[in-house]
PDB file of C-alpha atoms in Angstrom:
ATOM      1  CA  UNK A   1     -37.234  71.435  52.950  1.00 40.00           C
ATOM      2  CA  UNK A   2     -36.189  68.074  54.146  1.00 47.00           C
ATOM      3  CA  UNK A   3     -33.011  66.624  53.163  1.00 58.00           C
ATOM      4  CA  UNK A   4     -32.673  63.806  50.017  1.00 78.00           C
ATOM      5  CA  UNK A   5     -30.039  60.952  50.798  1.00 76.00           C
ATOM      6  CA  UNK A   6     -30.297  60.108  46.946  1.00 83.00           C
ATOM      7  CA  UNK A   7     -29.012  63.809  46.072  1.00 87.00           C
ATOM      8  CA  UNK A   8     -26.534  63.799  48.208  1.00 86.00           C
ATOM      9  CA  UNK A   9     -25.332  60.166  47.060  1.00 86.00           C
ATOM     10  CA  UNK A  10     -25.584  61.168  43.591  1.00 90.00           C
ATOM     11  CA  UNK A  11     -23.206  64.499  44.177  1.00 91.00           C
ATOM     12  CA  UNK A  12     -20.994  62.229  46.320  1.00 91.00           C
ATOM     13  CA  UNK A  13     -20.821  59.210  43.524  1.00 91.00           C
ATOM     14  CA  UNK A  14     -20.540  61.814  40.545  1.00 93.00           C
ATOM     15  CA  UNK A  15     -17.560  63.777  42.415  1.00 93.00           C
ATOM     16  CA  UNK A  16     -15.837  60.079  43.584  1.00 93.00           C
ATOM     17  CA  UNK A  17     -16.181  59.544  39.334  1.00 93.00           C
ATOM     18  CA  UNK A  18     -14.507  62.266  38.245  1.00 92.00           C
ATOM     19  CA  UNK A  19     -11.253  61.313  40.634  1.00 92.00           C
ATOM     20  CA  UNK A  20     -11.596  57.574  39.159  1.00 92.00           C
ATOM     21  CA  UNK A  21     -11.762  59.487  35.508  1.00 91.00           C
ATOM     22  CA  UNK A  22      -8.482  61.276  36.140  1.00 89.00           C
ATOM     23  CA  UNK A  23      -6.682  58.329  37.623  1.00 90.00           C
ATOM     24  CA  UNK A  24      -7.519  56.116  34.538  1.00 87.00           C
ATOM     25  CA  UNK A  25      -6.426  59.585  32.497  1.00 83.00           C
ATOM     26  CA  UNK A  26      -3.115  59.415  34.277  1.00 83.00           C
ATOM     27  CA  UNK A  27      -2.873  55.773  34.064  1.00 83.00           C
ATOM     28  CA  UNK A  28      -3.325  55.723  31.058  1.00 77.00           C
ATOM     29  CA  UNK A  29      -0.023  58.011  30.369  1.00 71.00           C
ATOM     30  CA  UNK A  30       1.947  55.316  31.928  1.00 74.00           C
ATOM     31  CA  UNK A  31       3.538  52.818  29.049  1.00 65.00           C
ATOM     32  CA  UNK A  32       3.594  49.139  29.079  1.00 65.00           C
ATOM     33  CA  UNK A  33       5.098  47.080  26.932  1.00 64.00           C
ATOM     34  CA  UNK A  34       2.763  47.898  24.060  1.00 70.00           C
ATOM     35  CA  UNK A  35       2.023  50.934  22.100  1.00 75.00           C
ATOM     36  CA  UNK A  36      -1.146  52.929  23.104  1.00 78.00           C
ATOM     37  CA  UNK A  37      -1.915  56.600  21.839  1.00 80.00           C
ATOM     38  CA  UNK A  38      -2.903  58.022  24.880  1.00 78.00           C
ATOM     39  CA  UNK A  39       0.772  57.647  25.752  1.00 79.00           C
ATOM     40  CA  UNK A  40       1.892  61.193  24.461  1.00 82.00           C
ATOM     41  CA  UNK A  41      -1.312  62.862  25.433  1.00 80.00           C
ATOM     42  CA  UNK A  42       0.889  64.623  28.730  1.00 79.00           C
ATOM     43  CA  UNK A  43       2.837  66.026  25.762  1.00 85.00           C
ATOM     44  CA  UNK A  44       2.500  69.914  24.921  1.00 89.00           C
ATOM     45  CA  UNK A  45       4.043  71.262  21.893  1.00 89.00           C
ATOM     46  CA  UNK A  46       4.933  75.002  21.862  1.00 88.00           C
ATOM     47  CA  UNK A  47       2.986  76.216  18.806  1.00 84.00           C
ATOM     48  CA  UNK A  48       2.016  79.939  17.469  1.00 83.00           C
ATOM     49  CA  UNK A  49       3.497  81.295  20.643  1.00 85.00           C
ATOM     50  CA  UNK A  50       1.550  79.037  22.753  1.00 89.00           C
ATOM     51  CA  UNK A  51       1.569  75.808  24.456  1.00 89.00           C
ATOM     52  CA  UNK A  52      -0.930  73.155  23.346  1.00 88.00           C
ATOM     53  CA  UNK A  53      -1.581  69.441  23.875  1.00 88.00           C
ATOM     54  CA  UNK A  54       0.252  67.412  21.027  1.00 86.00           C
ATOM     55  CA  UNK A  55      -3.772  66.292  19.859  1.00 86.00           C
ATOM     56  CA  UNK A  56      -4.280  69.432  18.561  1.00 88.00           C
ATOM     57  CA  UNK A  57      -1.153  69.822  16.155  1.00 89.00           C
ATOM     58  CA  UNK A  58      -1.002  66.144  15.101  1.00 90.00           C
ATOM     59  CA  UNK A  59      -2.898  62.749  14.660  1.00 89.00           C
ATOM     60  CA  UNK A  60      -1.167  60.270  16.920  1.00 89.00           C
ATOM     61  CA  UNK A  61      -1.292  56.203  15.325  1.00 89.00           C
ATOM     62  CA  UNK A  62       0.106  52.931  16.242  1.00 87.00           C
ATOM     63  CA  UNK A  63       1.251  50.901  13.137  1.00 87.00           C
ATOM     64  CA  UNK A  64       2.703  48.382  14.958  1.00 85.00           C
ATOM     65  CA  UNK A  65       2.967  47.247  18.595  1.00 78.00           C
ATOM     66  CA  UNK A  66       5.986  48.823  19.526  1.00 81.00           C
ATOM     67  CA  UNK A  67       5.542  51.983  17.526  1.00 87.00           C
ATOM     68  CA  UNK A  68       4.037  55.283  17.374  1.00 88.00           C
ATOM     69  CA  UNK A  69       3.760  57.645  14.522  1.00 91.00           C
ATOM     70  CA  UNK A  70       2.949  61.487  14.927  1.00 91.00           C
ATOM     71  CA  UNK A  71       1.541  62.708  11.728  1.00 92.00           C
ATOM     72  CA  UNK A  72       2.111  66.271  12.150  1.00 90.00           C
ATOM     73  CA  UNK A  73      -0.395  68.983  10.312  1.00 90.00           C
ATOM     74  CA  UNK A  74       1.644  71.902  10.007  1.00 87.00           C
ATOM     75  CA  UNK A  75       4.983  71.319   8.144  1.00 88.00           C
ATOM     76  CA  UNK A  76       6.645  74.338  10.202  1.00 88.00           C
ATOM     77  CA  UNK A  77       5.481  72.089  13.440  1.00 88.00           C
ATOM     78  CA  UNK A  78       7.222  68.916  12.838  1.00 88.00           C
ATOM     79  CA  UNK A  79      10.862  70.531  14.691  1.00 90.00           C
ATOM     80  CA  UNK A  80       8.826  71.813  17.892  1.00 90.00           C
ATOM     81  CA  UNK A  81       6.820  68.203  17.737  1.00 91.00           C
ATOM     82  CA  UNK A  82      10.006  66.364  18.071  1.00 90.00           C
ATOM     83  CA  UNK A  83      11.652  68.542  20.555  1.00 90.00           C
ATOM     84  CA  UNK A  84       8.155  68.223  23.027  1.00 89.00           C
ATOM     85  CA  UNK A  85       8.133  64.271  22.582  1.00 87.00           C
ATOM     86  CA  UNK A  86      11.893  64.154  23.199  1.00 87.00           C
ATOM     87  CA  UNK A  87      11.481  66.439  26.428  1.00 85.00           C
ATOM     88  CA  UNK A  88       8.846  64.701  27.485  1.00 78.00           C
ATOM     89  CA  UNK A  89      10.233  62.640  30.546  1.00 70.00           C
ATOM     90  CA  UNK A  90       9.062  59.246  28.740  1.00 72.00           C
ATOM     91  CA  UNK A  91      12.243  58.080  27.659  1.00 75.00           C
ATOM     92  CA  UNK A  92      11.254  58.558  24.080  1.00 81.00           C
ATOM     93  CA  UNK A  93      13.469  58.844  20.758  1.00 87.00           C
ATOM     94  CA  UNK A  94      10.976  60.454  17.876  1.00 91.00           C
ATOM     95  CA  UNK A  95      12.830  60.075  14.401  1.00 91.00           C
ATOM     96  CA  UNK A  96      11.131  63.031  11.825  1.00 90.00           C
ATOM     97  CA  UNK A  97      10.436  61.655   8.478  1.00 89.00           C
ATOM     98  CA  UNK A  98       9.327  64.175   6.800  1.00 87.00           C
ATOM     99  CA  UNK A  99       5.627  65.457   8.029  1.00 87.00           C
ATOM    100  CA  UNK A 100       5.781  62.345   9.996  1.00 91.00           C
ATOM    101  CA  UNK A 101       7.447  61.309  13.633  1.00 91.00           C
ATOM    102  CA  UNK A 102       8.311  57.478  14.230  1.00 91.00           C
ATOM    103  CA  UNK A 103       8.581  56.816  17.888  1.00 89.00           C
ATOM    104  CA  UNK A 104       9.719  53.709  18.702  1.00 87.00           C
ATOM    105  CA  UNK A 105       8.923  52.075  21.676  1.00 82.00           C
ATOM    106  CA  UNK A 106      12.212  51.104  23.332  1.00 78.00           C
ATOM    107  CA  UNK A 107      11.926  47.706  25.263  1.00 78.00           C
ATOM    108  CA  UNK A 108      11.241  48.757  29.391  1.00 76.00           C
ATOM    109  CA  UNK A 109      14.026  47.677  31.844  1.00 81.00           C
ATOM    110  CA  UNK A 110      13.150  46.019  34.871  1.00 85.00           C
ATOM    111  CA  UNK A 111      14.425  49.167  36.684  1.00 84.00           C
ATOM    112  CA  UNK A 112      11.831  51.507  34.260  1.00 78.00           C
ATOM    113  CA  UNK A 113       9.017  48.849  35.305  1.00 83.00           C
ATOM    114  CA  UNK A 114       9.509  49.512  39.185  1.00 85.00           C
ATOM    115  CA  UNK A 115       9.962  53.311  38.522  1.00 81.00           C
ATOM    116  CA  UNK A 116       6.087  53.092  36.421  1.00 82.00           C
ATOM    117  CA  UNK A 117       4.756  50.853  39.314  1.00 86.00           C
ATOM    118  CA  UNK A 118       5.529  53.278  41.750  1.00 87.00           C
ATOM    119  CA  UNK A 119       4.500  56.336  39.631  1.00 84.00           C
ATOM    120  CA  UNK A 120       1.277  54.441  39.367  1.00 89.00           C
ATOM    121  CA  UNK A 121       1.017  53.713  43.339  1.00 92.00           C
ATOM    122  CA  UNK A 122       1.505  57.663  43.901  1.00 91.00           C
ATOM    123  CA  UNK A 123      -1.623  58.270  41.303  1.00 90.00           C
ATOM    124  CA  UNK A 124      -3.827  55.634  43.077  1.00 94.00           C
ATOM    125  CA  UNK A 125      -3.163  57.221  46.435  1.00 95.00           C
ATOM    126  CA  UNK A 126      -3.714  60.720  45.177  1.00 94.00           C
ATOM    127  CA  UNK A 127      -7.600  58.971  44.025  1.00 95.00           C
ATOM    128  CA  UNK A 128      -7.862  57.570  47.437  1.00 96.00           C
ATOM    129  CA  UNK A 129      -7.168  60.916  49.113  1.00 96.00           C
ATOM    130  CA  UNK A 130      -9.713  62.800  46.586  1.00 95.00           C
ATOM    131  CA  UNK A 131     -12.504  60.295  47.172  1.00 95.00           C
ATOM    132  CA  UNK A 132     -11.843  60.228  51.228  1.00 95.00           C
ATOM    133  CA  UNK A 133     -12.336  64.314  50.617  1.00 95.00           C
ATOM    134  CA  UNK A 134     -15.458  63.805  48.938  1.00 94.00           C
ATOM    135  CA  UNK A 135     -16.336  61.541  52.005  1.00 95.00           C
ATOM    136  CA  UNK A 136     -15.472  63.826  54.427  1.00 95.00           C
ATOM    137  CA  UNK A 137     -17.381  66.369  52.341  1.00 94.00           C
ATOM    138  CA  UNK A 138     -20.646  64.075  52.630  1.00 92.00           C
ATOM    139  CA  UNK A 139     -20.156  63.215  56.059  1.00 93.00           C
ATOM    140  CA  UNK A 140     -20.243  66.959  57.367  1.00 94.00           C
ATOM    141  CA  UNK A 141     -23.227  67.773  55.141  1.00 92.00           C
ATOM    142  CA  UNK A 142     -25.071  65.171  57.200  1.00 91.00           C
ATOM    143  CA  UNK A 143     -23.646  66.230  60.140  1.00 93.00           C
ATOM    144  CA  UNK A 144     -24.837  69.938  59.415  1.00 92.00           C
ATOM    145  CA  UNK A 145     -28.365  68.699  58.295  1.00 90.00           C
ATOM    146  CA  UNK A 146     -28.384  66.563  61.892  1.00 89.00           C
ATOM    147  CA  UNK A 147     -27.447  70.077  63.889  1.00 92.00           C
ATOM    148  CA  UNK A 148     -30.112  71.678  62.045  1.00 90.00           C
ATOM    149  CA  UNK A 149     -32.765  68.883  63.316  1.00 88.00           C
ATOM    150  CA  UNK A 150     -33.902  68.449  59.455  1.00 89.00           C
ATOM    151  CA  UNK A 151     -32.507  64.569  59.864  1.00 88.00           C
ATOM    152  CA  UNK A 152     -32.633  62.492  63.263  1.00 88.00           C
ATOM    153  CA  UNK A 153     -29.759  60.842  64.246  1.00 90.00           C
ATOM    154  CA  UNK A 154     -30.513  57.179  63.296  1.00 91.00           C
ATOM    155  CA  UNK A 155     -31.270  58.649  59.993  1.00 90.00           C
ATOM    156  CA  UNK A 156     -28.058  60.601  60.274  1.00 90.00           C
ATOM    157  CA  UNK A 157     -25.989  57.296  61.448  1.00 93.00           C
ATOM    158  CA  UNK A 158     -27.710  55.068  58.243  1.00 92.00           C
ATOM    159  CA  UNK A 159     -27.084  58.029  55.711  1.00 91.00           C
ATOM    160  CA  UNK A 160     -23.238  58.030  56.910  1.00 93.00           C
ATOM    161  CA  UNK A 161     -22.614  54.055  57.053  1.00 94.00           C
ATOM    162  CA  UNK A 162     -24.502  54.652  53.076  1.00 92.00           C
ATOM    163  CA  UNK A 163     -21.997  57.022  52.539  1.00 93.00           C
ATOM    164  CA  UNK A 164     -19.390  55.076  54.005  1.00 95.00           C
ATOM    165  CA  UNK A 165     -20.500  51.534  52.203  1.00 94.00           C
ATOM    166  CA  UNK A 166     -20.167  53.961  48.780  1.00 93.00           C
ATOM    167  CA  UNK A 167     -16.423  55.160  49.719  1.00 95.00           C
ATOM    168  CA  UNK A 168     -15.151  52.016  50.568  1.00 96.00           C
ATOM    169  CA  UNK A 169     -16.592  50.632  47.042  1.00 95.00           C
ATOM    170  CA  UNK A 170     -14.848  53.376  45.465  1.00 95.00           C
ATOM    171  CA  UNK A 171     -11.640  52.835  46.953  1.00 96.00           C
ATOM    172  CA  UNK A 172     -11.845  48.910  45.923  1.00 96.00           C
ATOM    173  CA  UNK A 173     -12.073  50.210  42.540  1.00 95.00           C
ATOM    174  CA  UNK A 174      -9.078  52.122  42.674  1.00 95.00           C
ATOM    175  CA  UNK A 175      -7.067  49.204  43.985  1.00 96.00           C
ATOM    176  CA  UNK A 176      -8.718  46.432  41.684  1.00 95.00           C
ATOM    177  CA  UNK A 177      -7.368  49.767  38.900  1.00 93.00           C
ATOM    178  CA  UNK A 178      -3.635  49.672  40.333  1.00 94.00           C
ATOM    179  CA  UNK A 179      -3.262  46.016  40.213  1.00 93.00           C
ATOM    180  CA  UNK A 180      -4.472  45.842  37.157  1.00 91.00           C
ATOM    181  CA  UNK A 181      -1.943  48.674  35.878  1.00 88.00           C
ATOM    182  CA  UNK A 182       1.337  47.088  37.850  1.00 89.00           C
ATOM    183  CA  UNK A 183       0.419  43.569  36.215  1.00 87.00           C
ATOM    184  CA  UNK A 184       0.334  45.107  32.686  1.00 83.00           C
ATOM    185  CA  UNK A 185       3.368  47.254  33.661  1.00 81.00           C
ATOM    186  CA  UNK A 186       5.041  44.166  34.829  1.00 79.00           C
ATOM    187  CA  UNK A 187       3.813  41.778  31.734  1.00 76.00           C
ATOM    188  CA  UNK A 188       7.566  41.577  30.228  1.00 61.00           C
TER     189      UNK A 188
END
């Protein structure tokens, strides 16, 4: 059977995806100036004996633009809700009112800003090092299917400068991502 570049791009692109999906995932867990939901979506709340993603015991809104609200579904909840948010590492005060959580958004210091810049440099780096493995993944494939004499080697050289040209794009995304993130992070 002879070898397809086109599968083997498509694997390649669809695996260099999913690390740009989790870096805009973990991106988007990093707070700016504004309110955004997805900014308590690292939190877990310890509920029925086990530990599940605050989505799944409450609705999460923004109000206004420097406040959250936690509308918690289970009464018995709302303690364990607070306690998670509070715990979370984000710096976060909730106030329970009730079945419902106010979490104000407390204005970032320029010393929190360089602290989210950075923790936003270490996620882009960890995508670059995932795509570069799905690289290095695609470039011994056609190195294999070259030692097995099912591709020549000026096929093998264009299929790796293909899968080269589609790394480098990837890793322009990533850093077009970052400075995108640091200017909103920086946006006072």
């Amino acid at each position: 059977m002879p070898a397809d570049l086109d599968s083997i791009k498509q694997d390649l692109s669809r695996r260099m995806d999913g690390a740009m999906d989790t870096l805009k995932r973990e991106f988007s867990g990093l707070r700016t100036g504004r309110a955004n939901p997805a900014l308590l979506d690292p939190v877990k709340v310890e509920a029925y004996g086990t530990m599940m993603p605050l989505n799944q015991v409450a609705t999460v809104a923004v109000p206004e633009s420097r406040m959250l609200t936690v509308q918690v579904w289970d009464r018995s909840m709302v303690n364990a809700t607070v306690a998670a948010i509070r715990d979370c590492g984000l710096g976060l005060n909730p106030q329970p009112d009730g079945q419902l959580i106010r979490v104000p958004l407390p204005i970032l210091t320029e010393e929190r800003r360089n602290e989210l810049a950075r923790a936003a440099g270490k996620y882009a780096e960890g995508a670059r090092i995932a795509v570069r493995g799905v690289r290095r993944d695609g470039m011994e494939t056609i190195k294999a299917l070259e030692k097995k004499h099912e591709i020549g080697e000026d096929q093998s050289r264009d299929w790796s400068d293909d899968v080269q040209k589609l790394t480098d794009a990837m890793i322009k995304r990533i850093d077009e991502l970052l400075a995108e993130k640091e200017k909103d992070i920086r946006q006072v």
